Every structure is written in C-alpha cells, then in structure tokens.
Short mmCIF file of C-alpha atoms in Angstrom, two decimals:
data_model
loop_
_atom_site.label_atom_id
_atom_site.label_comp_id
_atom_site.label_asym_id
_atom_site.label_seq_id
_atom_site.Cartn_x
_atom_site.Cartn_y
_atom_site.Cartn_z
CA MET T 11 0.18 -0.12 -0.03
CA ASN T 12 1.33 3.24 -1.11
CA TYR T 13 2.79 5.31 1.83
CA GLY T 14 0.97 3.14 4.09
CA LYS T 15 -2.92 4.15 3.59
CA LEU T 16 -5.32 2.74 1.20
CA GLN T 17 -8.87 3.99 1.02
CA MET T 18 -11.71 1.69 -0.40
CA ASN T 19 -15.73 1.66 -0.27
CA GLY T 20 -15.51 4.17 2.61
CA LYS T 21 -13.11 2.48 4.50
CA GLN T 22 -9.46 2.67 5.32
CA ALA T 23 -6.83 0.14 5.76
CA LEU T 24 -3.23 1.08 7.29
CA TRP T 25 0.06 -0.93 6.72
CA GLU T 26 1.02 -0.21 10.26
CA HIS T 27 -1.62 -2.83 11.31
CA PHE T 28 0.16 -5.63 9.21
CA ILE T 29 3.20 -4.93 10.94
CA LYS T 30 1.76 -5.08 14.20
CA ILE T 31 -0.03 -8.60 13.74
CA GLN T 32 3.53 -9.56 12.05
CA GLU T 33 5.24 -8.73 15.48
CA LEU T 34 2.33 -10.86 17.12
CA ASN T 35 2.54 -13.63 14.96
CA LYS T 36 6.52 -13.90 15.83
CA LYS T 37 5.90 -13.98 19.57
CA MET T 38 2.95 -16.42 19.89
CA LEU T 39 1.21 -17.42 16.54
CA TYR T 40 4.07 -18.82 14.18
CA LEU T 41 1.45 -18.46 10.93
CA SER T 42 3.60 -19.04 7.32
CA LYS T 43 1.44 -16.45 5.98
CA ILE T 44 2.76 -13.29 8.08
CA THR T 45 6.38 -13.11 8.21
CA GLU T 46 8.85 -10.24 8.00
CA THR T 47 9.02 -10.79 4.26
CA HIS T 48 5.53 -10.09 3.77
CA VAL T 49 5.01 -6.84 5.49
CA GLN T 50 8.69 -5.62 4.71
CA PRO T 51 9.52 -6.78 1.00
CA LYS T 52 12.88 -6.32 -0.44
CA TYR T 53 14.37 -6.76 -3.61
CA ARG T 54 12.92 -9.14 -5.82
CA ALA T 55 10.62 -10.49 -2.94
CA LYS T 56 8.38 -7.59 -3.49
CA MET T 57 7.96 -8.45 -7.06
CA LYS T 58 6.22 -12.02 -6.26
CA VAL T 59 2.37 -12.22 -6.21
CA LYS T 60 2.20 -15.11 -3.88
CA TYR T 61 3.45 -12.61 -1.02
CA ALA T 62 0.33 -10.44 -1.95
CA SER T 63 -2.09 -13.18 -2.05
CA GLN T 64 -1.02 -14.87 1.31
CA LEU T 65 -1.28 -11.56 3.05
CA LEU T 66 -4.49 -10.29 1.65
CA SER T 67 -6.13 -13.54 2.61
CA ASN T 68 -9.15 -14.48 4.70
CA ILE T 69 -6.78 -15.99 7.69
CA VAL T 70 -5.12 -12.56 7.96
CA ALA T 71 -8.44 -10.91 7.76
CA ALA T 72 -9.76 -13.08 10.91
CA ILE T 73 -6.33 -12.57 12.74
CA LEU T 74 -6.98 -8.72 12.21
CA LYS T 75 -10.65 -8.75 13.23
CA LEU T 76 -9.62 -10.81 16.33
CA VAL T 77 -6.97 -8.37 17.29
CA ALA T 78 -9.59 -5.24 16.91
CA LEU T 79 -11.81 -6.80 19.22
CA SER T 80 -9.01 -7.48 21.80
CA GLU T 81 -7.92 -3.61 21.47
CA ARG T 82 -8.92 -1.66 24.59
CA ASP T 83 -8.86 1.82 22.55
CA PRO T 84 -12.02 2.25 20.77
CA THR T 85 -10.42 4.34 18.02
CA GLU T 86 -7.76 1.91 17.62
CA SER T 87 -9.98 -0.97 17.37
CA ASN T 88 -12.36 0.39 14.99
CA ALA T 89 -9.10 1.19 12.65
CA ILE T 90 -7.94 -2.35 12.95
CA MET T 91 -11.30 -3.47 12.04
CA GLN T 92 -11.50 -1.51 8.86
CA THR T 93 -8.22 -2.79 7.60
CA GLY T 94 -9.51 -6.53 8.67
CA GLU T 95 -12.80 -5.80 6.18
CA ILE T 96 -10.66 -4.30 3.57
CA VAL T 97 -8.56 -7.32 3.62
CA HIS T 98 -11.65 -9.67 3.80
CA GLU T 99 -12.97 -8.24 0.46
CA LEU T 100 -9.72 -8.44 -1.17
CA GLY T 101 -9.48 -12.19 -0.25
CA ARG T 102 -13.15 -12.74 -1.55
CA LEU T 103 -11.83 -11.19 -4.74
CA PHE T 104 -9.06 -13.15 -5.40
CA ASP T 105 -11.26 -16.43 -4.58
CA LYS T 106 -13.58 -15.13 -7.41
CA THR T 107 -11.03 -14.62 -10.05
CA ASN T 108 -8.78 -17.70 -8.98
CA GLY T 109 -10.27 -21.26 -9.93
CA PRO T 110 -9.67 -24.48 -7.85
CA SER T 111 -6.60 -26.24 -8.88
CA GLY T 112 -8.43 -29.46 -8.05
CA PRO T 113 -11.17 -31.11 -6.71
CA LEU T 114 -10.05 -31.03 -3.24
CA ASP T 115 -9.62 -27.18 -3.66
CA ILE T 116 -13.02 -26.56 -4.27
CA LYS T 117 -14.88 -24.36 -1.64
CA LYS T 118 -18.62 -23.84 -2.23
CA GLY T 119 -19.42 -20.33 -2.37
CA LEU T 120 -15.80 -18.92 -2.28
CA ARG T 121 -13.50 -20.95 -4.77
CA GLU T 122 -15.46 -22.97 -7.41
CA ASN T 123 -15.55 -23.02 -11.36
CA VAL T 124 -17.54 -20.86 -13.35
CA SER T 125 -21.19 -22.08 -13.96
CA ALA T 126 -24.80 -20.88 -14.62
CA LYS T 127 -25.36 -22.06 -11.04
CA THR T 128 -22.54 -19.73 -9.52
CA ASP T 129 -22.92 -16.10 -8.52
CA HIS T 130 -19.72 -15.12 -10.28
CA ILE T 131 -21.20 -12.88 -12.58
CA LYS T 132 -23.11 -10.75 -9.80
CA GLU T 133 -19.99 -10.65 -7.65
CA TRP T 134 -17.79 -9.65 -10.48
CA ALA T 135 -20.02 -6.65 -11.21
CA GLN T 136 -20.42 -5.83 -7.38
CA PHE T 137 -16.60 -6.06 -7.08
CA ARG T 138 -16.16 -3.74 -10.01
CA LYS T 139 -18.06 -0.80 -8.43
CA THR T 140 -15.96 -1.35 -5.07
CA LEU T 141 -12.81 -1.30 -6.73
CA GLN T 142 -13.61 2.21 -8.52
CA SER T 143 -13.48 3.55 -4.93
CA LEU T 144 -10.11 2.25 -4.30
CA ARG T 145 -7.52 4.81 -3.92
CA PHE T 146 -4.36 5.29 -1.98
CA GLU T 147 -3.73 8.29 0.01
CA LYS T 148 -1.00 10.92 -1.05
CA ARG T 149 2.14 11.06 1.14
CA SER T 150 1.96 13.73 3.84
CA GLU T 151 4.28 16.87 3.54
CA ASN T 152 7.72 16.56 5.27
CA TRP T 153 8.24 17.79 8.82
CA SER T 154 9.78 21.44 8.87
CA ALA T 155 12.44 22.15 11.23
CA GLU T 156 9.99 24.24 13.46
CA GLU T 157 7.64 21.17 13.71
CA LYS T 158 10.91 18.97 14.48
CA ASP T 159 12.03 21.11 17.33
CA ILE T 160 8.44 21.28 18.73
CA LEU T 161 8.33 17.47 18.58
CA ARG T 162 11.49 17.22 20.30
CA GLU T 163 10.69 19.40 23.13
CA MET T 164 7.38 17.76 23.70
CA ILE T 165 9.20 14.18 23.75
CA ALA T 166 11.58 15.60 26.08
CA GLN T 167 8.91 16.59 28.56
CA SER T 168 7.61 13.01 28.23
CA ARG T 169 10.67 11.02 28.02
CA GLN T 170 10.06 9.03 30.96
CA ILE T 171 7.19 7.46 29.39
CA ILE T 172 7.94 7.52 25.67
CA GLU T 173 11.40 6.34 26.05
CA ASP T 174 10.77 3.77 28.69
CA LYS T 175 12.02 0.13 27.46
CA SER T 176 9.48 -1.74 29.56
CA THR T 177 7.33 -4.39 27.74
CA ARG T 178 4.66 -4.51 30.41
CA ALA T 179 0.90 -3.95 29.65
CA SER T 180 0.59 -0.94 31.91
CA SER T 181 3.69 0.64 30.33
CA ASN T 182 2.24 0.25 26.73
CA ILE T 183 -0.92 1.69 27.70
CA LYS T 184 0.79 4.84 29.28
CA LYS T 185 3.04 5.15 26.08
CA ALA T 186 -0.21 4.69 23.73
CA GLN T 187 -2.07 7.45 25.53
CA GLU T 188 1.06 9.76 25.76
CA TRP T 189 1.57 9.65 21.84
CA LYS T 190 -1.79 10.63 21.21
CA ASN T 191 -1.71 13.54 23.43
CA ILE T 192 1.56 14.43 21.81
CA ALA T 193 -0.14 13.91 18.15
CA ASN T 194 -3.27 16.15 19.71
CA LYS T 195 -0.75 18.88 20.95
CA ILE T 196 0.92 19.16 17.51
CA ASN T 197 -2.16 19.34 15.64
CA GLU T 198 -3.58 22.24 17.58
CA LEU T 199 -0.31 24.02 17.44
CA MET T 200 0.85 23.64 13.81
CA GLY T 201 -2.53 23.28 12.26
CA LYS T 202 -1.63 19.34 11.35
CA ASN T 203 -3.75 16.17 11.01
CA SER T 204 -1.37 13.60 12.04
CA SER T 205 -1.92 10.41 13.61
CA ASP T 206 -0.17 9.24 16.73
CA GLY T 207 1.49 6.68 14.27
CA GLU T 208 2.53 8.98 12.17
CA VAL T 209 4.30 11.18 15.09
CA LYS T 210 5.72 8.00 16.26
CA LEU T 211 7.29 7.19 13.02
CA ALA T 212 8.82 11.01 12.64
CA TRP T 213 10.47 10.44 16.03
CA LYS T 214 11.77 7.34 14.82
CA ARG T 215 13.33 8.68 11.75
CA MET T 216 14.61 11.73 13.86
CA LYS T 217 16.39 9.47 16.19
CA LEU T 218 17.82 7.41 12.92
CA ALA T 219 19.24 10.64 11.46
CA ALA T 220 20.60 12.04 14.53
CA LYS T 221 22.56 8.64 15.28
CA ALA T 222 23.68 8.31 11.68
CA ASN T 223 25.00 12.03 11.95
CA LEU T 224 26.69 11.20 14.96
CA SER T 225 28.46 8.06 13.98
CA ALA T 226 29.65 9.57 10.81
CA HIS T 227 31.34 12.46 13.01
CA ARG T 228 32.90 9.81 15.22
CA GLN T 229 34.28 8.08 12.05
CA HIS T 230 35.53 11.33 10.86
CA GLN T 231 37.29 11.76 13.89
CA MET T 232 39.07 8.18 13.70
CA LYS T 233 40.51 8.72 10.54
CA THR T 234 44.53 9.33 10.19
CA GLY T 235 44.85 10.51 6.97
CA GLY T 236 44.48 14.38 7.70
CA GLY T 237 42.15 16.54 5.94
CA GLU T 238 39.45 19.05 7.20
CA LYS T 239 38.11 19.21 10.67
CA PRO T 240 34.68 17.39 10.56
CA LYS T 241 31.78 19.44 11.51
CA SER T 242 30.39 18.90 14.96
CA PRO T 243 26.89 17.56 15.56
CA SER T 244 24.13 19.93 15.64
CA GLN T 245 22.45 21.03 18.46
CA GLY T 246 19.25 19.10 17.56
CA ASP T 247 21.31 15.70 17.51
CA MET T 248 22.75 16.29 20.76
CA ALA T 249 19.32 16.98 22.42
CA ILE T 250 17.97 13.96 21.19
CA MET T 251 20.88 11.89 22.41
CA ASP T 252 20.31 13.35 25.78
CA ILE T 253 16.52 12.16 25.36
CA ALA T 254 17.17 8.69 24.37
CA PRO T 255 20.73 7.80 25.35
CA HIS T 256 20.16 4.19 25.37
CA ASP T 257 19.76 4.28 21.40
CA PHE T 258 23.17 5.78 21.14
CA ILE T 259 25.41 3.48 22.75
CA VAL T 260 28.81 3.10 21.28
CA GLU T 261 30.80 -0.15 21.52
CA TYR T 262 34.35 -0.70 21.16
CA ASN T 263 36.44 -3.97 20.50
CA ASP T 264 39.32 -4.03 23.21
CA TYR T 265 41.26 -6.10 20.67
CA ASP T 266 41.39 -3.66 17.74
CA SER T 267 44.06 -1.09 18.05
CA ASP T 268 42.64 1.09 15.50
CA ALA T 269 39.35 1.31 16.97
CA ILE T 270 40.38 2.32 20.44
CA LYS T 271 43.06 4.70 21.96
CA THR T 272 45.33 2.67 24.28
CA ASP T 273 45.96 5.49 26.46
CA VAL T 274 47.26 5.02 30.30
CA GLN T 275 45.42 6.33 33.39
CA LEU T 276 47.22 6.73 36.97
CA ASN T 277 45.47 5.86 40.00
CA THR T 278 47.28 7.09 43.36
CA GLN T 279 45.23 5.10 45.89
CA ASP T 280 47.71 2.39 47.50
CA SER T 281 50.44 3.73 45.43
CA GLU T 282 49.42 1.58 42.75
CA ILE T 283 49.55 2.28 38.74
CA THR T 284 47.00 1.07 36.64
CA ALA T 285 46.08 1.12 33.24
CA GLY T 286 42.85 1.44 30.92
CA PRO T 287 41.52 2.74 27.88
CA SER T 288 40.60 6.44 27.31
CA THR T 289 43.26 7.51 29.48
CA SER T 290 46.42 9.31 28.87
CA PHE T 291 49.63 10.73 30.44
CA SER T 292 50.16 14.38 30.73
CA PRO T 293 53.25 15.74 29.50
CA ILE T 294 56.57 15.06 31.56
CA VAL T 295 58.16 18.08 32.84
CA GLU T 296 61.18 17.32 34.79
CA PRO T 297 60.18 14.27 36.29
CA PRO T 298 61.59 12.92 39.57
CA LEU T 299 64.21 9.86 39.24
CA ILE T 300 62.38 6.58 40.23
CA THR T 301 64.10 3.60 40.22
CA THR T 302 62.51 0.06 40.32
CA GLU T 303 64.57 -3.21 40.17
CA PRO T 304 62.47 -5.73 38.29
CA PRO T 305 63.53 -9.53 38.73
CA PRO T 306 65.11 -11.23 35.78
CA GLU T 307 61.92 -13.27 34.79
CA PHE T 308 58.69 -10.76 34.34
CA ASN T 309 55.43 -12.05 35.14
CA ASP T 310 51.78 -10.46 35.20
CA GLU T 311 52.24 -9.01 38.77
CA VAL T 312 51.58 -5.05 39.16
CA ILE T 313 54.45 -3.02 39.32
CA GLU T 314 54.14 -0.89 42.70
CA VAL T 315 55.96 2.52 43.31
CA ILE T 316 56.81 3.66 46.59
CA MET T 317 56.72 7.64 46.55
CA ASP T 318 57.01 10.66 48.49
CA GLN T 319 53.84 12.14 49.78
CA GLY T 320 54.46 15.55 48.20
CA THR T 321 55.33 13.86 44.97
CA SER T 322 52.91 14.69 42.27
CA MET T 323 51.77 11.85 40.30
CA VAL T 324 51.19 13.90 37.38
CA ASN T 325 54.57 14.27 35.90
CA VAL T 326 55.53 10.89 36.71
CA GLY T 327 57.35 8.85 34.01
CA ILE T 328 57.73 5.12 33.80
CA SER T 329 59.46 2.87 31.25
CA THR T 330 58.61 -1.16 31.21
CA PRO T 331 59.65 -3.70 29.18
CA ARG T 332 57.18 -4.22 26.31
CA LYS T 333 57.62 -7.95 26.14
CA LYS T 334 55.09 -8.54 28.67
CA ASP T 335 52.33 -6.54 30.09
CA ASN T 336 53.18 -5.34 33.72
CA ILE T 337 50.60 -2.84 33.99
CA ARG T 338 47.10 -3.97 35.52
CA ARG T 339 44.33 -3.06 33.28
CA LYS T 340 40.96 -2.30 34.52
CA GLN T 341 38.46 -5.18 34.93
CA SER T 342 35.60 -4.51 33.01
CA GLY T 343 31.99 -4.83 35.22
CA LYS T 344 30.20 -7.34 32.87
CA LYS T 345 30.12 -10.90 33.66
CA GLY T 346 31.05 -13.37 30.84
CA PRO T 347 28.67 -16.18 29.96
CA GLN T 348 30.23 -18.85 32.10
CA SER T 349 30.07 -16.57 35.20
CA ILE T 350 26.24 -15.75 34.47
CA LYS T 351 25.64 -19.56 34.13
CA LYS T 352 27.54 -20.37 37.28
CA ALA T 353 25.58 -17.77 39.19
CA LEU T 354 22.13 -19.28 37.74
CA GLN T 355 23.15 -22.63 38.75
CA GLU T 356 24.21 -21.54 42.13
CA THR T 357 20.83 -19.71 42.47
CA ILE T 358 18.92 -22.73 41.63
CA LEU T 359 20.50 -25.05 43.68
CA LYS T 360 20.00 -22.68 46.97
CA SER T 361 16.52 -22.37 46.04
CA ASN T 362 16.07 -25.90 45.71
CA CYS T 363 18.03 -26.49 49.01
CA GLN T 364 15.47 -24.26 50.66
CA PHE T 365 12.34 -25.88 49.04
CA LYS T 366 13.80 -29.16 50.47
CA LYS T 367 14.33 -28.01 53.94
CA LYS T 368 10.77 -26.60 53.98
CA GLN T 369 9.72 -29.94 52.77
CA LEU T 370 11.34 -31.70 55.58
CA ASP T 371 10.10 -29.33 58.12
CA MET T 372 6.56 -29.98 56.85
CA LEU T 373 7.17 -33.58 57.24
CA GLU T 374 8.42 -33.74 60.62
CA VAL T 375 5.66 -31.74 62.02
CA GLU T 376 3.07 -33.81 60.11
CA HIS T 377 4.89 -37.03 61.68
CA GLN T 378 4.49 -35.32 65.34
CA TYR T 379 0.62 -34.75 64.40
CA ASN T 380 0.26 -38.33 63.43
CA VAL T 381 1.92 -39.72 66.53
CA ARG T 382 0.14 -37.58 68.89
CA ILE T 383 -3.27 -38.89 67.18
CA ALA T 384 -2.13 -42.43 67.74
CA GLU T 385 -1.37 -42.12 71.29
CA LEU T 386 -4.73 -40.40 72.14
CA LYS T 387 -6.81 -43.33 70.18
CA LEU T 388 -4.72 -45.81 72.47
CA LYS T 389 -5.94 -43.68 75.55
CA LYS T 390 -9.35 -43.87 74.19
CA LEU T 391 -9.31 -47.48 73.77
CA GLU T 392 -7.71 -47.86 77.48
CA LEU T 393 -10.43 -46.03 78.80
CA GLU T 394 -13.29 -47.75 76.87
CA ILE T 395 -11.48 -51.04 78.44
CA LYS T 396 -11.67 -49.98 81.71
CA LEU T 397 -15.19 -48.80 81.83
CA LEU T 398 -16.31 -52.08 80.32
CA GLU T 399 -14.44 -54.04 82.94
CA LYS T 400 -16.39 -52.31 85.72
CA LYS T 401 -19.37 -53.10 84.19
CA GLY T 402 -18.44 -56.83 84.19
CA LYS T 403 -18.29 -58.00 80.93
CA THR T 404 -15.74 -60.10 79.16
CA LEU T 405 -13.63 -58.79 76.21
CA VAL T 406 -11.91 -60.87 73.80
CA LEU T 407 -9.18 -59.18 71.35
CA LEU T 408 -9.63 -60.58 67.87
CA MET T 409 -7.03 -58.84 65.77
CA VAL T 410 -4.38 -56.34 66.21
CA GLU T 411 -3.36 -54.83 63.09
CA ARG T 412 -1.81 -51.47 61.71
CA ASN T 413 -2.51 -50.06 65.27
CA VAL T 414 -6.32 -50.84 65.11
CA ILE T 415 -7.77 -53.19 67.84
CA ILE T 416 -10.81 -54.84 67.24
CA ILE T 417 -12.87 -55.79 70.34
CA ARG T 418 -15.74 -58.01 70.73
CA ILE T 419 -18.07 -57.98 73.87
CA MET T 420 -19.24 -61.25 75.07
#
C-alpha cells in the first residue's frame, strides 16, 4: 500500500496494522502467511504475487478482526477492524477470480468453477463498483525544522514514558496514551492532521538521522589521513541523544588497536599504577627520578612504586619492557557467559535446598501430629476397656493390625 494508507468503499486500511500482527505472530502465532518478508518486502521479493495473495487472505483478515476485538482503545479497534474488512473483501476477490486447482481445492461459495449456478457474474459486477472507490492516500508533507523542534521538546517532557523500554501492559498503555496526547498538541499548535502513528514514525526517523550523523562524525574523528576538521553534531542531534541515550550506545573492540585509544591512567590509591582505555599521560616535565629493580623474569604482577607524599603523580614517567604487560588493566564490570551460567546454577541449587528444607520441616511436623493422634486413640481404647471391666463384661481381642484393635464384647 503506497505510503501505508488505502481507501476503499468508505473504509481505510493501514499498513502499520500488518506490521503489528506480524510482530504478534512472531511472538505467539507462528503462521507462515505473516512473516517479515510479507510486511517488509525487499529487492525481488516485493515483485512476487504470492506474498500479496498470502497477506491479503481470509486468515489474515480473521486475525486482524480478532486483534481489533481485543484492543482496548475504541479508535484503534475501529481502525484495525476496517483494515480487516478491506483485507476480507480483497481475499474474496482473489477467490472469485482464481479457480480451484483440483477437486479437493473447491470451496462452495468461495472458490469454485464458473457455471450458470454460481454467482460469479453478480460478484464480479459488485467488485467492479467497489474497486472504483479504491485509492491510495497521497504522501504527507515533510516535517519542517520548526515542527521537529516542537516534537523534540514535547518528547523531552515525556521522555520517562515514551522512552521507557519496559514491555509491561501498563507501560504500553501509558505510552500509547502519551503518543495520542503529543499528536493532539502538535495538531493544535501547527494545524496538522497527523495521527499518533505518524508522530511516532517521525520521532523514529529523527533518532535514526541523529544516530547516523553522530556515527559519521565519530568515524571522521578516527581517520588518520588528515584533511579538514569534521563538522560538530548539531544541537538538535545532541538533544535527541540526551533524550534517548540508550539508543546511542557505542561499542568498542578492546582487541582492535585501530578502534580504541590505548592510553594510560594513573591511580594514586595504595601507590598502585593501573592502566585502562580512554586515559593518557600528561606531558612529562622534569620528572623525579624513580628507580625500580625488576626480577630477571617478568610476570603479570602489578608494578608498585613507593613515592614520597609530596611528589605529584602528574609528572611521573615510567618505562617498562614491552615483552610482557606489567600494568594492570581495569577489569570490566560485565560478567561473561560462564560467570552468568555459574551464578544461575548456584541460585537454582540454593532455592532447591531451601525448598527441600521446608519440605522436611513440614514432614516432621506431620509425623508429630500422627504420633499424637495415635497416642490419643490408644488412651481412648484404654478408657473404654476400663469402663467395660467395671460393668463386668468379658472382652475378647480378635485382631491387632496396623495399630487398630478390634474388640468383641461377650
């Protein structure tokens, strides 16, 4: 659908609804007719008719209608329902224009051979009138710089809700409502008629553009071939990065000498020298003489330098052999896969031990109750025997089995 909107027979279908059910299908439905290739075709895939016929089918129409019925927002529910009804009509059109491939493929009233008894002629005439109302909406105008500034300011005020990465139902409801509020404010201020989906898409494009600009600036800074100084990122790009910093995380390869500056950082605590990335020595200006006597064979131990309290750590120059790295690097706070797996196993074992302990405690209490009940039953029987002896009756014990005594009175 061109630009994501299609009008037919007084109803509107939005392409974003197909993307929505595709994400839902990826999580829980696993239907082969709704995949990423269907909703986001690329290259030669978008030239294949089978993807269109599979997506505009009765199954997809039924899923759209079910999603519309489960939607809490009445406006969104009505929009998804209209998309489902249009897809249903297009699916019926495919069935009426395609004959069955064989006897087993015949569906009475839907897919069957043309004959005098079928209603193909009547349906074709009706579809001809319906297709005359079909049109694609024109692409909306691009956002101006002023509109982008207003949108960025509104997003900054609602960043805690809009940029919340939680996927809980309550968070999703808050985000949907906040997007509608932002769209209404922009429409009132700028005289636009943008939906919340269009506003959300505009913000997504702004973030992608800012990320591309910052990445290009960073790449120019890393170049070593000389040339003009790269332009600094704009204030708008920096403001977007402040609003959504988690979308601008840059990862470095610690083992690539071209991707990281291997500078040195001095740490004055405990007179110990540590080294790490993104640090550097200050220029050496008349450094005091410091001598160390390393052993003949070097190892990975940390070099310790004993210094006078009055000596400044800024102007210290140290030279060490490059054969082995004698400087301790800062350890990253991240846990590796093995550490995470080990911690998870320890947690499971600990919880299992606690569960077994509670289970044993419950069994012990239950055993005590059973012993007490058996003692009370024996006392009851003893009292009954004494009572009968006083009355002068003879007792005959017949069977003692499993703590149950059967008594016959003679």
